[in-house]
Tab-separated table of C-alpha atoms and ligand atoms in Angstrom:
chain	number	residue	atom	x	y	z
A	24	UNK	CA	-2.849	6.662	28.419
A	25	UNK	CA	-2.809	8.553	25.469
A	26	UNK	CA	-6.004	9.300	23.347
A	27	UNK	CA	-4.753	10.292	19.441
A	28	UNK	CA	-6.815	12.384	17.932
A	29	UNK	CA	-7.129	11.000	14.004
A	30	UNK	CA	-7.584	12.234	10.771
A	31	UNK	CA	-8.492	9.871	7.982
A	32	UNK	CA	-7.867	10.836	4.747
A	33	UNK	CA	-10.001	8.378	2.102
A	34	UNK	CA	-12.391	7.578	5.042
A	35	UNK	CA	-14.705	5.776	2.830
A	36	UNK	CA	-12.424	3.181	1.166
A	37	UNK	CA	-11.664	-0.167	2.276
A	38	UNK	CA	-8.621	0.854	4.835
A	39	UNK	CA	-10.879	4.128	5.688
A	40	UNK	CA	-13.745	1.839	6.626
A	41	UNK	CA	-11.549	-0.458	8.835
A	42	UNK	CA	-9.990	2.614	10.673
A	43	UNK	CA	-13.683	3.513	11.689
A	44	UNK	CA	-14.438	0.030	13.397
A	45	UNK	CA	-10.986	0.206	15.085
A	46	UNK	CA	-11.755	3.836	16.241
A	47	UNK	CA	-15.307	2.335	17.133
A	48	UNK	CA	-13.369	-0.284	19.202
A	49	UNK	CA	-11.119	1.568	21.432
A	50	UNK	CA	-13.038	4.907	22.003
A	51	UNK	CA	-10.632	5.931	25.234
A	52	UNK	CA	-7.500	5.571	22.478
A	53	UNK	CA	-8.969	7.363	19.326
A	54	UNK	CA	-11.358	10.490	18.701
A	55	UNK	CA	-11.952	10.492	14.795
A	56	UNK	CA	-11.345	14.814	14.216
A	57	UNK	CA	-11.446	14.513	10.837
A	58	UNK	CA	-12.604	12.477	7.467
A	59	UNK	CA	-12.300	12.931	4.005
A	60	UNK	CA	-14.243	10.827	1.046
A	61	UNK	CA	-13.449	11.484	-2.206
A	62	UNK	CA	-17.183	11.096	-4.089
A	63	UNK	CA	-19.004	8.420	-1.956
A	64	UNK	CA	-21.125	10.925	-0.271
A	65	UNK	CA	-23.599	8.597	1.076
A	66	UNK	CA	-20.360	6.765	2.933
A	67	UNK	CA	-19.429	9.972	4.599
A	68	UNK	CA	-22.560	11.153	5.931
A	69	UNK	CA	-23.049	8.176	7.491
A	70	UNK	CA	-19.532	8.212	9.012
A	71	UNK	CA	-20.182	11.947	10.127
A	72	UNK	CA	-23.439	11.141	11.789
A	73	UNK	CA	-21.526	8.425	14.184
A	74	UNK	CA	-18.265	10.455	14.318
A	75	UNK	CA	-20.302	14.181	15.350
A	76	UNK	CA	-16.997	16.054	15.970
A	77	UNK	CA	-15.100	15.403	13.342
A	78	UNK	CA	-14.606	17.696	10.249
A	79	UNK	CA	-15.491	15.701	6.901
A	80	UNK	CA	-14.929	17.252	3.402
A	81	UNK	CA	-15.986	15.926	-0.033
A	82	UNK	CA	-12.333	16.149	-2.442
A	83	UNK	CA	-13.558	15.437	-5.960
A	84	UNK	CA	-14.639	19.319	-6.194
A	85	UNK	CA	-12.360	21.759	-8.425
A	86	UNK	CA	-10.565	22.820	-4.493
A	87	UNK	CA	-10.402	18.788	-3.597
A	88	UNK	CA	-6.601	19.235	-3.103
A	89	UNK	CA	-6.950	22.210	-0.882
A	90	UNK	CA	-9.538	20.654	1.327
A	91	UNK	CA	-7.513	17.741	1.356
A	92	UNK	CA	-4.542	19.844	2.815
A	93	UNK	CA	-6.379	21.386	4.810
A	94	UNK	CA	-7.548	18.740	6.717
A	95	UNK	CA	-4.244	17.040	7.103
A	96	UNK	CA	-3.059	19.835	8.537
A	97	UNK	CA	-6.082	19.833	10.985
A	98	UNK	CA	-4.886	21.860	14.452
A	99	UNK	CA	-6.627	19.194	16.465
A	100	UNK	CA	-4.881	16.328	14.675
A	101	UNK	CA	-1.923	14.750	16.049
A	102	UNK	CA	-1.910	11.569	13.807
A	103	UNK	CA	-3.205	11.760	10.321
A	104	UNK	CA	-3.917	7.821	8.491
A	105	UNK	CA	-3.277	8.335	4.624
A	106	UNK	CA	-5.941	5.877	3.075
A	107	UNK	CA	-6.069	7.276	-0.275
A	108	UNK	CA	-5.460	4.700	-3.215
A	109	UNK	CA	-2.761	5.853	-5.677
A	110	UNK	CA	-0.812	9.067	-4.960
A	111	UNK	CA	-3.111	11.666	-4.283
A	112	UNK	CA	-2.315	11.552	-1.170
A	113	UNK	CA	1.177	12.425	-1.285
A	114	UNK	CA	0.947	16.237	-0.630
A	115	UNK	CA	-1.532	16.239	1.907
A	116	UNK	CA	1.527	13.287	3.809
A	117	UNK	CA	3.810	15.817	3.248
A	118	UNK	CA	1.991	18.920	3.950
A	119	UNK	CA	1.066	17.149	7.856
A	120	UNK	CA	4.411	16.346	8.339
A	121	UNK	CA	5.404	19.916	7.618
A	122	UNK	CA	2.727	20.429	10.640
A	123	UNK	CA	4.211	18.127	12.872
A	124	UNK	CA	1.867	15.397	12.873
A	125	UNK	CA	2.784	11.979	13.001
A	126	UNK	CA	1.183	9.814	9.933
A	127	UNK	CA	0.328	6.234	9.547
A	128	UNK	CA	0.551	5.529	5.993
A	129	UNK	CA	-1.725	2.839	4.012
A	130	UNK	CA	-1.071	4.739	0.550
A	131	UNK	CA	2.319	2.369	-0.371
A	132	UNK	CA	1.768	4.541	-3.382
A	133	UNK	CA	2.975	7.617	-2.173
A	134	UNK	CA	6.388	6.007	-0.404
A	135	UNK	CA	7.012	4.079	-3.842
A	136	UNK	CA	6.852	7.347	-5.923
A	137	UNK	CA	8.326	9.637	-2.929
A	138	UNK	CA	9.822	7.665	-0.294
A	139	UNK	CA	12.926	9.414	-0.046
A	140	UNK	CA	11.150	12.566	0.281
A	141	UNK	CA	8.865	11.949	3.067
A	142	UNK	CA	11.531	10.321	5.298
A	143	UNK	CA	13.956	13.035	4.854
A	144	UNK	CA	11.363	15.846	5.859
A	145	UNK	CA	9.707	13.241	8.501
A	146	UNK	CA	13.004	13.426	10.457
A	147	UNK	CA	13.352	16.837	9.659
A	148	UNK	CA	10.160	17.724	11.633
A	149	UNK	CA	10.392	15.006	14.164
A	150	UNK	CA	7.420	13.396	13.386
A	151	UNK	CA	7.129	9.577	12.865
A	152	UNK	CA	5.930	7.954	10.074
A	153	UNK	CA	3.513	4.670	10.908
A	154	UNK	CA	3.345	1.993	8.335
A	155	UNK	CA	-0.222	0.381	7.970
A	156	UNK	CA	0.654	-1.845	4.855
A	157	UNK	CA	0.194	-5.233	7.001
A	158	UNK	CA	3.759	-6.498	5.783
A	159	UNK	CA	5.413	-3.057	6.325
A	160	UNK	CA	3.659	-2.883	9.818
A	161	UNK	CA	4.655	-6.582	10.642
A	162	UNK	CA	8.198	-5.790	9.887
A	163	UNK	CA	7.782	-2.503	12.084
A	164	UNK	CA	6.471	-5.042	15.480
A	165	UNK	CA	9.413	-7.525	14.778
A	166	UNK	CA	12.077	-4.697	14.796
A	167	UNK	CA	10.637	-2.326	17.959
A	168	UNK	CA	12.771	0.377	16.948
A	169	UNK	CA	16.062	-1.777	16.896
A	170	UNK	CA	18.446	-0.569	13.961
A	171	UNK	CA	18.302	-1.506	10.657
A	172	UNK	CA	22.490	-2.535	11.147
A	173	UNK	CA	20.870	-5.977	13.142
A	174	UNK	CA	18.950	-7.005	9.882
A	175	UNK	CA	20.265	-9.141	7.870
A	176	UNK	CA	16.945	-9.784	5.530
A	177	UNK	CA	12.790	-8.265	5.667
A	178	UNK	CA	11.353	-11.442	4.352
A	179	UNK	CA	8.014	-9.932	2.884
A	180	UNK	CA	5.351	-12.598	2.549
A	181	UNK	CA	2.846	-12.771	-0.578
A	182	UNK	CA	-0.295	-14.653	-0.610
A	183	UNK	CA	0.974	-15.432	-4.363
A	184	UNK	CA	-2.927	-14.167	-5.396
A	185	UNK	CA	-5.968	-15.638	-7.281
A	186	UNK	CA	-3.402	-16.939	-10.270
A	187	UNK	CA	-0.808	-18.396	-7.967
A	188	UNK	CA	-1.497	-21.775	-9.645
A	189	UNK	CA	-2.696	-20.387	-12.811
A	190	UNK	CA	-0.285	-21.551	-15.766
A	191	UNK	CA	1.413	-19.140	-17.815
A	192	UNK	CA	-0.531	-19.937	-20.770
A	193	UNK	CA	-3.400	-19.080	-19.216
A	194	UNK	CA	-3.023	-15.249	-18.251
A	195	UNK	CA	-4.597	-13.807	-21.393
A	196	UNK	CA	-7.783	-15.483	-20.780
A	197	UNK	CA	-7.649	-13.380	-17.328
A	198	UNK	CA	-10.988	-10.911	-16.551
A	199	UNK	CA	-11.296	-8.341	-14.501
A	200	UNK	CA	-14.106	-10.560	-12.408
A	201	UNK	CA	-10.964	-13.334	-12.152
A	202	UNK	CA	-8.402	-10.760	-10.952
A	203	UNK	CA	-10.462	-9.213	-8.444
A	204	UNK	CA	-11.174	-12.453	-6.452
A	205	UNK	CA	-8.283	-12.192	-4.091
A	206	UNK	CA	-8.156	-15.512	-1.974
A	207	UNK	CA	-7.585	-14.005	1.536
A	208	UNK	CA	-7.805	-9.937	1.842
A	209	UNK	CA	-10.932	-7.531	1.072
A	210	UNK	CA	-9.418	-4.793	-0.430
A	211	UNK	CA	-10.162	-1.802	-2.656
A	212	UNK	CA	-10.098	-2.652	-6.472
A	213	UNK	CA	-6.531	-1.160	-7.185
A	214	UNK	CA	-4.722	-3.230	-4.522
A	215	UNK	CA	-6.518	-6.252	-5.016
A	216	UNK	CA	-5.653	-6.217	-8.846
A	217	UNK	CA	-1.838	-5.279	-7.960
A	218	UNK	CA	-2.280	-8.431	-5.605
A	219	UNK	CA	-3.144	-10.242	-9.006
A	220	UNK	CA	0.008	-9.195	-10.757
A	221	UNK	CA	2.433	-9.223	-7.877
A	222	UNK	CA	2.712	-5.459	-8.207
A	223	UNK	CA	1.224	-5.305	-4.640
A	224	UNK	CA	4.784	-7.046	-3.643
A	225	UNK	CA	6.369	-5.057	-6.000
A	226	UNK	CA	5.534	-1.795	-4.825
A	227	UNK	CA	5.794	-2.863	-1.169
A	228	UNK	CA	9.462	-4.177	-1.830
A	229	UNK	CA	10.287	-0.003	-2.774
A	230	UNK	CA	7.747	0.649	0.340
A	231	UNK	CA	10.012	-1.188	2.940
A	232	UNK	CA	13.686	0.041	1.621
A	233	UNK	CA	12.399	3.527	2.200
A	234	UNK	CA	10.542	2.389	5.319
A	235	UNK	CA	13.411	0.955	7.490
A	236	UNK	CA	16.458	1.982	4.924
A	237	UNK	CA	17.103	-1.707	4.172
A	238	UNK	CA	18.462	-2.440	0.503
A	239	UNK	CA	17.083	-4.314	-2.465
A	240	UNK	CA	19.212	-6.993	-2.027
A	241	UNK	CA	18.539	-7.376	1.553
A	242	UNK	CA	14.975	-7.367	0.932
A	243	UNK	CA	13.043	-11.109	-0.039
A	244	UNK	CA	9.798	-12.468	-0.631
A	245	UNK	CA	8.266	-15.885	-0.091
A	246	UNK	CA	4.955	-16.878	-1.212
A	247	UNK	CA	2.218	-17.585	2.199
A	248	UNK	CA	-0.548	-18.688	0.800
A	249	UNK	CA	-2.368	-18.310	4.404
A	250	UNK	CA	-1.746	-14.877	4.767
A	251	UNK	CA	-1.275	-15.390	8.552
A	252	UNK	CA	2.558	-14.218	8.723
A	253	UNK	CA	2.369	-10.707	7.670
A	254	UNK	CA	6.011	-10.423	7.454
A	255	UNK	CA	9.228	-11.258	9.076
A	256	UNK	CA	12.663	-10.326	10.237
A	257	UNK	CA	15.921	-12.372	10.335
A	258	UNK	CA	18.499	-10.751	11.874
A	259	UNK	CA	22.288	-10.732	12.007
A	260	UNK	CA	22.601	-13.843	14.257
A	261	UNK	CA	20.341	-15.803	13.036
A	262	UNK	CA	17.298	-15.786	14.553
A	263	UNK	CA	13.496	-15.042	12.513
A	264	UNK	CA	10.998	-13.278	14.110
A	265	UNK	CA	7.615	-13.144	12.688
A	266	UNK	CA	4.340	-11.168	13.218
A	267	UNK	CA	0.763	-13.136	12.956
A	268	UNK	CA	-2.289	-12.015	12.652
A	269	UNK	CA	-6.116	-13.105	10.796
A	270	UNK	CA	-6.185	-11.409	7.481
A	271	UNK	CA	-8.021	-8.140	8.662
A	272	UNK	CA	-6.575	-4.837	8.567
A	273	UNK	CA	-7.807	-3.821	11.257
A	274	UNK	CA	-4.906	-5.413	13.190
A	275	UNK	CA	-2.227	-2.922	11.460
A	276	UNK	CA	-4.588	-0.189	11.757
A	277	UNK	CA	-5.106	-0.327	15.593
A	278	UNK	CA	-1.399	-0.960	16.222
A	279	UNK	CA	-0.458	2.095	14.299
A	280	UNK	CA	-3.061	4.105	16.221
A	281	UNK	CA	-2.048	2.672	19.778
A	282	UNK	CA	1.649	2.942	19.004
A	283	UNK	CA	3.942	2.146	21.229
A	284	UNK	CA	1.322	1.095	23.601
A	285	UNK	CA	-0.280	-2.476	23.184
A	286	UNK	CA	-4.004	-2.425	23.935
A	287	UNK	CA	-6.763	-4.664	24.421
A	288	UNK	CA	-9.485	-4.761	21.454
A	289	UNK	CA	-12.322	-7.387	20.635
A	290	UNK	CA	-10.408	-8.820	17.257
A	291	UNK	CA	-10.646	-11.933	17.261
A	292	UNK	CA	-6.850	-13.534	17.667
A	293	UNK	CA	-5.687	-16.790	15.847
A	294	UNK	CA	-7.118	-20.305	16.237
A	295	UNK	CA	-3.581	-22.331	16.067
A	296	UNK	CA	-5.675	-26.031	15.728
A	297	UNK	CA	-7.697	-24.903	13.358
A	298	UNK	CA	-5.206	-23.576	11.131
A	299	UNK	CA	-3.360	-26.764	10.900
A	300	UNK	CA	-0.181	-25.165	9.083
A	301	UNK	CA	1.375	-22.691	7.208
A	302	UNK	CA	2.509	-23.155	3.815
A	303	UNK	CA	6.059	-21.559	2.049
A	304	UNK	CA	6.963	-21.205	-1.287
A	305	UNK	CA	8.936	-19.261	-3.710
A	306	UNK	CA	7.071	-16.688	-6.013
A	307	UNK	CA	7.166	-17.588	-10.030
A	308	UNK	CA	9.600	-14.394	-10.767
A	309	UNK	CA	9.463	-15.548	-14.874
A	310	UNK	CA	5.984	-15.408	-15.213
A	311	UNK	CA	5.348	-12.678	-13.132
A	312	UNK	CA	8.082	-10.175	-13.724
A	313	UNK	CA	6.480	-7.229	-11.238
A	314	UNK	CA	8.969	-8.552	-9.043
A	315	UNK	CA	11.926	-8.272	-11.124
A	316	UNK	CA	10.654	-4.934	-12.112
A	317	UNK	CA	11.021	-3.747	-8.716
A	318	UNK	CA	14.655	-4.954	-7.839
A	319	UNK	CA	15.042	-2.537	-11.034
A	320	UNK	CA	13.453	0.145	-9.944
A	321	UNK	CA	14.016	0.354	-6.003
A	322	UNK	CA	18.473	-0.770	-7.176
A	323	UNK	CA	18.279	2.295	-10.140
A	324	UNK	CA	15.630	4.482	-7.862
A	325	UNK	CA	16.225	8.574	-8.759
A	326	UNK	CA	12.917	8.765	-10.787
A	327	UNK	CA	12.030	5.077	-11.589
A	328	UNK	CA	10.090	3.598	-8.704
A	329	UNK	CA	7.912	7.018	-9.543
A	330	UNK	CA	7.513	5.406	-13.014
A	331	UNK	CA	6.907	2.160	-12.517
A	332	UNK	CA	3.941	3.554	-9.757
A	333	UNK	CA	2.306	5.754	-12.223
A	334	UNK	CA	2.987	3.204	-15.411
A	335	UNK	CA	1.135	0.607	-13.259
A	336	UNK	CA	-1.614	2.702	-12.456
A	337	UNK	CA	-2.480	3.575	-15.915
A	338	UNK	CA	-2.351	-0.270	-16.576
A	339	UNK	CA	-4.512	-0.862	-13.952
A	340	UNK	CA	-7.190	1.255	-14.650
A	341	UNK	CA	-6.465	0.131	-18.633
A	342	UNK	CA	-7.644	-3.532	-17.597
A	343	UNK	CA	-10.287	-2.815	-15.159
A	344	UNK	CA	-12.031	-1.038	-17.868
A	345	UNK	CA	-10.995	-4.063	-20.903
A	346	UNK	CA	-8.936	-2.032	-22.474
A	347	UNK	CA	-5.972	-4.790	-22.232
A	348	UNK	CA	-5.135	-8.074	-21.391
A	349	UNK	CA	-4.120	-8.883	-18.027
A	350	UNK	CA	-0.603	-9.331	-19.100
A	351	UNK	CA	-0.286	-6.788	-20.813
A	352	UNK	CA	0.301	-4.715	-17.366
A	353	UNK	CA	3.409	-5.822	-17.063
A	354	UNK	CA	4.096	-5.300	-20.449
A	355	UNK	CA	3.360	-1.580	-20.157
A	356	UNK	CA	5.280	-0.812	-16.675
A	357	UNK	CA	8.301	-2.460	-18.325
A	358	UNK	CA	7.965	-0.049	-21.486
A	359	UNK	CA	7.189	2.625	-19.572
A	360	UNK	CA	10.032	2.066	-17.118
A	361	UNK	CA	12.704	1.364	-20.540
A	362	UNK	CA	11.236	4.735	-22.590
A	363	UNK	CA	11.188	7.459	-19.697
A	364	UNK	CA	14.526	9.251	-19.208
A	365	UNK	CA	15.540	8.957	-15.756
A	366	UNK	CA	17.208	11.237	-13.513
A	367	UNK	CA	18.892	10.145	-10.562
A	368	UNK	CA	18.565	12.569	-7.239
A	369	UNK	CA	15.393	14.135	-8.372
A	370	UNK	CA	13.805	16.603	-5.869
A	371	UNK	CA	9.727	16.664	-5.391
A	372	UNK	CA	9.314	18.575	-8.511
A	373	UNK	CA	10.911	16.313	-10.972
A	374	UNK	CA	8.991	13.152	-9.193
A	375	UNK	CA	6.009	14.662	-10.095
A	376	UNK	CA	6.948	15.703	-13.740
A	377	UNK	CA	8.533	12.209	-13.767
A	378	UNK	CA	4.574	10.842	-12.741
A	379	UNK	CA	3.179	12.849	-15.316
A	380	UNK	CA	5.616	11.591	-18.062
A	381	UNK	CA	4.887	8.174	-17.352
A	382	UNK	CA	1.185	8.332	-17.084
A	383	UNK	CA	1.515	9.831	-20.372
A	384	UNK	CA	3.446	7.254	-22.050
A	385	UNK	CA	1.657	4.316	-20.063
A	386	UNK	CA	-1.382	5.283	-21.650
A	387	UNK	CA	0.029	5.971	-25.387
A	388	UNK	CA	1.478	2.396	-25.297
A	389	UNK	CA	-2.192	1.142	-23.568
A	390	UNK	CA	-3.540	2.248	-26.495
A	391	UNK	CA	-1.227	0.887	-29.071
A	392	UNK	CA	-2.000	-2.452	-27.462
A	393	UNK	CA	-6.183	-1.737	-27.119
A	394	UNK	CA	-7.955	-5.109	-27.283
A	395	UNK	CA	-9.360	-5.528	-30.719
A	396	UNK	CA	-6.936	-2.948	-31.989
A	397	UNK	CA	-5.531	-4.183	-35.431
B	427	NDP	P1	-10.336	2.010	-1.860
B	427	NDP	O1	-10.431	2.122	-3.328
B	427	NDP	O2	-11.233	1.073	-1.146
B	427	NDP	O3	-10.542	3.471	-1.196
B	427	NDP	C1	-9.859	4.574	-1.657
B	427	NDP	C2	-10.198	5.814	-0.839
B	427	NDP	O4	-9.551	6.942	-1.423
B	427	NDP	C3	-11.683	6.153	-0.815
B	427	NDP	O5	-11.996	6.772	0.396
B	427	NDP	C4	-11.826	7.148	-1.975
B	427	NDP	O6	-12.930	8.016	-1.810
B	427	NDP	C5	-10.521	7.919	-1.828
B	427	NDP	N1	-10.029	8.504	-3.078
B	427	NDP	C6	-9.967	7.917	-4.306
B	427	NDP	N2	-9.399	8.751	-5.200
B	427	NDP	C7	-9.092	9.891	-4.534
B	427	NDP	C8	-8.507	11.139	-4.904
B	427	NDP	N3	-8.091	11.383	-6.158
B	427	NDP	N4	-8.352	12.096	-3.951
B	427	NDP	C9	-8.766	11.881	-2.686
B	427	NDP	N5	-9.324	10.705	-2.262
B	427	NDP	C10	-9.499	9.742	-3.179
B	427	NDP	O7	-8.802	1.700	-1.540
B	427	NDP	P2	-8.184	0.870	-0.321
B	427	NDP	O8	-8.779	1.334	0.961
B	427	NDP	O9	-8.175	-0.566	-0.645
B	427	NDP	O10	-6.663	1.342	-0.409
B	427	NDP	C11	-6.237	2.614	0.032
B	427	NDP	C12	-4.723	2.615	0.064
B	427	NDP	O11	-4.300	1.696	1.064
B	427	NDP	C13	-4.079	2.137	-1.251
B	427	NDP	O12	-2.929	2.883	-1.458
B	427	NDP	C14	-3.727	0.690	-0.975
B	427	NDP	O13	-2.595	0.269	-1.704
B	427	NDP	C15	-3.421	0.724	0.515
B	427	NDP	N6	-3.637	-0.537	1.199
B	427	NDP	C16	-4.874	-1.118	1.203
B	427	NDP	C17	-5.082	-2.336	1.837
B	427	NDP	C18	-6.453	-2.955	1.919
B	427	NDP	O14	-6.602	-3.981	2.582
B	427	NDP	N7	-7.454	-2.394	1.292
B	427	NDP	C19	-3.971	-3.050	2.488
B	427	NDP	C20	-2.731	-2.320	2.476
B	427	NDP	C21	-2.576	-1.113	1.842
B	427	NDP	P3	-14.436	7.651	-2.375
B	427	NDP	O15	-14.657	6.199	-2.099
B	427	NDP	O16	-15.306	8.543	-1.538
B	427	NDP	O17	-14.487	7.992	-3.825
């Protein structure tokens, strides 16, 4: 029985949080070595006070990135969990890879923008690469390390969002209090807005083609309103399997960390009575075109999944704070994605140029459509 010694990088976000009660769970499977928070101090000391042994560094300082790198790279570590929202995280991934550790990623951010990138030097170094995104992670139980050749579609499921119903006309009346009422997950404020838009399914489309080298067109989504299938696989002859779960993350998070084992933990599992069903239906691509936007992106790929990432998380932050209309997120990834040049086998340091481009021109076209802006 193996116990993994963890690193958790964004400790005291949402996914950070969850890893602790897993690793609080199954003791003889996980010693927490190290934690990183970004500013919420408060979060940290707490988690450092339970979790004596572990190293824990504060990253919004001027030498954030180094500590960050740092502790991924952790001698004591032998699995680091990438819980950072957006793609900070994406050097310190690359940089414990590099080290030989395995990593279990949460950050779909960093595979949209580099996906490519971290598998190649993941099989370079041996190391393996363990998705915590719950669809990504479904997908990853259904296949148990059969090839990709057997697959003939990764059906991702969506809970659709708050605005699943929501007509069209509608959207621009959307707040920032609406959007971040997701139905069925408690997540950070990034994801659970991307959830709102469909960028969530967007960006985990690009996530699962680098994940288990499946393409686009091989790659579906059907609205789940339940969120109790996380994801599913049909394969070559026929046959669906699916993996369910409750909505908490903690299931991913413990399966990653116990991989390949399966081991007991006090979750509690599904109530099939109580459920009474499980409801399909196909997502409104017209009115929200995140979807659409990905096929583009993760068919072209070369720079543009990198640009549709950072375009979207300029929009994000853009609406959180009223700058724009909810709708007008779209609107900006889609400009973004139509105005940046594109190059097609770019290496790390043209992603990242490609990132900064895009966040640049995101936010000039954010501004050009400022609420109240005449
Ligand atoms: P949260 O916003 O709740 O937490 C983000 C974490 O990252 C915090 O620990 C924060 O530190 C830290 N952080 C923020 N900015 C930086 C930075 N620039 N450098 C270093 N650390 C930083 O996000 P979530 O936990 O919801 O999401 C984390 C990732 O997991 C995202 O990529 C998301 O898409 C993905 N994910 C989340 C799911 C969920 O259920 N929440 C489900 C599936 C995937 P601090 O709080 O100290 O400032």
């Amino acid at each position: 029985m193996k116990r993994r010694r963890v690193v958790i990088l964004g400790a005291t976000g949402s996914i950070g949080q969850s890893a602790l009660k897993v690793a609080r769970d199954i003791p003889d499977r996980i010693e927490v070595v190290g934690l990183s928070a970004h500013r919420n101090s408060a979060a940290l000391e707490r988690a450092s006070k339970e979790f004596p042994g572990a190293r824990c560094v504060r990253t919004d300082g001027p030498d954030g990135a180094e500590r960050l790198l740092e502790l991924a790279t952790l001698p004591s570590a032998d699995l680091v969990l990438i819980a950072i929202v957006g793609t900070a995280g994406l050097q310190p991934a690359l940089a414990a890879i590099e080290a030989g550790k395995d990593i279990a990623v949460a950050s779909k951010e960093i595979l949209v923008m580099a996906g490519e990138a971290v598998m190649a030097a993941a099989a370079k170094h041996g190391v393996k690469i363990l998705p915590v995104d719950s669809e990504h992670n479904a997908i990853f139980q259904c296949l148990e390390g059969r090839e990709t050749a057997s697959v003939r579609r990764l059906i991702l499921t969506c809970s659709g969002g708050p605005f699943r119903d929501t007509p069209r006309e509608d959207f621009d009346a959307i707040t920032p209090e609406l959007a971040l009422r997701h139905p069925t997950w408690q997540m950070g404020r990034k994801i659970t807005i991307d959830s709102a838009t469909l960028f969530n399914k967007a960006l985990e489309m690009i996530e699962a083609k680098w994940l288990f080298g499946v393409p686009m067109d091989r790659i579906e989504v059907v609205v789940h309103p339940q969120s109790i299938i996380h994801s599913m696989v049909e394969f070559v002859d026929g046959s669906t399997l699916a993996q369910l779960s409750r909505s908490d993350m903690c299931f991913p998070i413990h399966y990653a960390a116990t991989w390949p084992d399966r081991v007991p933990n006090s979750l509690q599992p599904l109530d099939f009575s109580a459920l009474g069903r499980l409801d399909f239906e196909a997502p409104r691509r017209k009115d929200f075109p995140a979807l659409g936007l990905a096929v583009e992106a993760g068919t072209r790929t070369g720079t543009l999944p990198a640009v549709l990432n950072a375009a979207n998380e300029v929009a994000v932050d853009a609406f959180l704070h009223r700058r724009i209309r909810f709708p007008h997120i779209w609107e900006i990834v889609a400009r973004t994605m139509d105005r940046c040049p594109h190059a097609g086998h770019p290496d790390l340091a043209r992603l990242i140029e490609a990132d900064r481009a895009a966040r640049e021109i995101a936010a000039e076209i954010a501004r050009s459509l400022r609420v109240g802006k005449h």
